[in-house]
Amino acid sequence: MEMNKVDSIIDAYNADPAFILEMMYDIQDEAQYVSRENMERIAEKLELPVAKVLRLATFYDSINLEPQGKHVCKVCTGTSCHVNGAEKVLHQVEKDLNVKAGGTTEDKIISLKEVSCMGACASGPLAQIDDEYHENITPDKIKQAVDQLRQK
Ligand code: FES
């Protein structure tokens, strides 16, 4: 992402540190992720230590620190989903995609993310593929969903 675009996003919030998350989300909306260079620029313009910006960015699952694939598959392994078998679902996807959670397939088609709660605990295990939620997901169902995704 061009640095002048990053600057304009920061300036839109008057470089106010209270809106640092909003700045990162706006950058992510444009570029799909927030690069190390983007975080350094935020730190510089907000007059914050780079380490503080990095800590904040890494704290939130929803901020991507790496380029993402064409599709994003999220599997919730929060407590409620975990109790209902989310680990088996996650392992199935990792096996099918041949990528660990947090990574992207070699062909850059699918990124896999493990998240801690998506706010629908009663419907778990829960997965999200792009904008579509999959409730009560099982290893077999996620395999079908991922297979379909590869054909898109
Ligand atoms: S723990 Fe999975 S949605 Fe809350």
Short mmCIF file of C-alpha atoms and ligand atoms in Angstrom, two decimals:
data_model
loop_
_atom_site.label_atom_id
_atom_site.label_comp_id
_atom_site.label_asym_id
_atom_site.label_seq_id
_atom_site.Cartn_x
_atom_site.Cartn_y
_atom_site.Cartn_z
CA MET A 1 0.00 0.00 0.00
CA GLU A 2 1.30 3.43 -0.94
CA MET A 3 2.54 5.34 2.09
CA ASN A 4 0.62 8.48 1.09
CA LYS A 5 -2.59 6.42 1.31
CA VAL A 6 -1.57 5.29 4.80
CA ASP A 7 -0.89 8.92 5.69
CA SER A 8 -4.30 10.02 4.46
CA ILE A 9 -6.00 7.36 6.61
CA ILE A 10 -4.03 8.48 9.67
CA ASP A 11 -4.77 12.14 8.90
CA ALA A 12 -8.49 11.38 8.59
CA TYR A 13 -8.36 10.61 12.32
CA ASN A 14 -6.16 13.65 13.02
CA ALA A 15 -3.40 11.23 14.06
CA ASP A 16 -5.30 10.73 17.31
CA PRO A 17 -4.01 7.63 19.17
CA ALA A 18 -7.56 7.01 20.45
CA PHE A 19 -8.41 5.86 16.89
CA ILE A 20 -5.40 3.66 16.27
CA LEU A 21 -7.52 0.52 15.81
CA GLU A 22 -9.80 2.29 13.35
CA MET A 23 -6.71 3.34 11.37
CA MET A 24 -5.48 -0.25 11.24
CA TYR A 25 -8.88 -1.54 10.14
CA ASP A 26 -9.08 1.11 7.40
CA ILE A 27 -5.62 0.13 6.17
CA GLN A 28 -6.66 -3.51 6.26
CA ASP A 29 -9.83 -2.73 4.30
CA GLU A 30 -7.63 -1.33 1.55
CA ALA A 31 -4.71 -3.74 1.61
CA GLN A 32 -6.15 -6.88 3.30
CA TYR A 33 -3.45 -6.66 5.98
CA VAL A 34 -1.40 -4.22 8.01
CA SER A 35 2.27 -4.49 7.12
CA ARG A 36 5.21 -3.86 9.41
CA GLU A 37 5.96 -0.69 7.40
CA ASN A 38 2.38 0.51 7.92
CA MET A 39 2.69 -0.01 11.68
CA GLU A 40 5.99 1.85 11.75
CA ARG A 41 4.34 4.76 9.92
CA ILE A 42 1.44 4.79 12.40
CA ALA A 43 3.92 4.83 15.28
CA GLU A 44 5.89 7.67 13.71
CA LYS A 45 2.88 9.85 12.98
CA LEU A 46 1.19 9.17 16.34
CA GLU A 47 4.51 9.62 18.15
CA LEU A 48 4.20 6.22 19.81
CA PRO A 49 6.85 3.51 20.29
CA VAL A 50 6.73 0.99 17.42
CA ALA A 51 6.62 -1.82 20.00
CA LYS A 52 3.35 -0.46 21.38
CA VAL A 53 1.72 -0.45 17.93
CA LEU A 54 3.01 -3.96 17.23
CA ARG A 55 1.71 -5.23 20.57
CA LEU A 56 -1.73 -3.82 19.85
CA ALA A 57 -1.82 -5.26 16.33
CA THR A 58 -0.79 -8.72 17.48
CA PHE A 59 -3.33 -8.70 20.33
CA TYR A 60 -6.32 -8.63 17.98
CA ASP A 61 -7.12 -11.76 15.94
CA SER A 62 -9.02 -9.57 13.52
CA ILE A 63 -5.93 -7.68 12.35
CA ASN A 64 -4.05 -9.48 9.61
CA LEU A 65 -0.29 -9.14 9.81
CA GLU A 66 0.41 -11.01 6.57
CA PRO A 67 -1.05 -10.86 3.05
CA GLN A 68 -4.23 -12.93 2.87
CA GLY A 69 -5.45 -15.48 0.37
CA LYS A 70 -8.37 -14.93 -1.98
CA HIS A 71 -10.61 -16.65 0.58
CA VAL A 72 -10.36 -16.68 4.37
CA CYS A 73 -11.50 -19.61 6.50
CA LYS A 74 -11.80 -18.97 10.24
CA VAL A 75 -12.34 -21.71 12.80
CA CYS A 76 -13.33 -20.75 16.32
CA THR A 77 -11.56 -22.66 19.07
CA GLY A 78 -12.92 -20.58 21.96
CA THR A 79 -13.97 -22.43 25.09
CA SER A 80 -17.52 -23.23 24.02
CA CYS A 81 -16.54 -24.33 20.52
CA HIS A 82 -13.58 -26.26 21.92
CA VAL A 83 -15.88 -28.24 24.23
CA ASN A 84 -18.01 -29.11 21.19
CA GLY A 85 -15.17 -30.44 19.06
CA ALA A 86 -13.60 -27.43 17.34
CA GLU A 87 -10.08 -28.91 17.51
CA LYS A 88 -11.13 -31.80 15.26
CA VAL A 89 -12.65 -29.31 12.81
CA LEU A 90 -9.47 -27.21 12.78
CA HIS A 91 -7.25 -30.28 12.32
CA GLN A 92 -9.40 -31.41 9.39
CA VAL A 93 -8.98 -28.06 7.63
CA GLU A 94 -5.26 -27.97 8.33
CA LYS A 95 -4.97 -31.44 6.81
CA ASP A 96 -7.14 -30.61 3.78
CA LEU A 97 -5.33 -27.36 3.03
CA ASN A 98 -1.91 -28.60 4.06
CA VAL A 99 -1.40 -25.41 6.04
CA LYS A 100 -1.33 -24.60 9.75
CA ALA A 101 -3.68 -22.05 11.31
CA GLY A 102 -2.31 -18.57 10.65
CA GLY A 103 -0.98 -19.57 7.24
CA THR A 104 -2.04 -19.34 3.61
CA THR A 105 -2.03 -22.11 1.04
CA GLU A 106 0.90 -22.15 -1.37
CA ASP A 107 -1.36 -21.11 -4.23
CA LYS A 108 -2.49 -18.08 -2.14
CA ILE A 109 -6.12 -19.12 -2.53
CA ILE A 110 -7.11 -19.80 1.11
CA SER A 111 -5.91 -18.35 4.42
CA LEU A 112 -6.72 -20.28 7.57
CA LYS A 113 -7.23 -18.49 10.87
CA GLU A 114 -7.92 -19.80 14.35
CA VAL A 115 -10.04 -17.34 16.33
CA SER A 116 -10.98 -17.29 19.98
CA CYS A 117 -14.71 -16.42 19.83
CA MET A 118 -17.10 -15.22 17.16
CA GLY A 119 -19.92 -14.39 19.55
CA ALA A 120 -22.26 -17.27 18.66
CA CYS A 121 -21.13 -19.79 21.25
CA ALA A 122 -24.47 -21.66 21.38
CA SER A 123 -24.05 -22.60 17.69
CA GLY A 124 -20.56 -24.00 17.98
CA PRO A 125 -18.38 -25.30 16.73
CA LEU A 126 -18.44 -22.31 14.46
CA ALA A 127 -16.52 -21.56 11.28
CA GLN A 128 -16.62 -18.59 8.94
CA ILE A 129 -15.68 -18.87 5.31
CA ASP A 130 -15.46 -15.43 3.76
CA ASP A 131 -18.77 -13.81 4.83
CA GLU A 132 -20.66 -17.05 5.45
CA TYR A 133 -21.05 -18.58 8.92
CA HIS A 134 -21.20 -22.35 9.37
CA GLU A 135 -22.86 -23.36 12.64
CA ASN A 136 -22.46 -26.73 14.33
CA ILE A 137 -19.70 -27.50 11.88
CA THR A 138 -18.18 -30.98 11.82
CA PRO A 139 -14.94 -32.24 10.25
CA ASP A 140 -16.96 -33.73 7.35
CA LYS A 141 -18.94 -30.52 6.75
CA ILE A 142 -15.85 -28.30 6.81
CA LYS A 143 -14.14 -30.64 4.37
CA GLN A 144 -17.08 -30.23 1.96
CA ALA A 145 -17.10 -26.45 2.41
CA VAL A 146 -13.36 -26.16 1.76
CA ASP A 147 -13.60 -28.44 -1.28
CA GLN A 148 -16.34 -26.16 -2.69
CA LEU A 149 -14.21 -23.11 -1.95
CA ARG A 150 -11.36 -24.49 -4.03
CA GLN A 151 -13.73 -24.74 -7.01
CA LYS A 152 -14.75 -21.04 -6.83
S1 FES B 1 -16.44 -19.86 21.59
FE1 FES B 1 -16.81 -20.12 19.48
S2 FES B 1 -18.29 -18.61 19.03
FE2 FES B 1 -17.84 -18.29 21.11
#
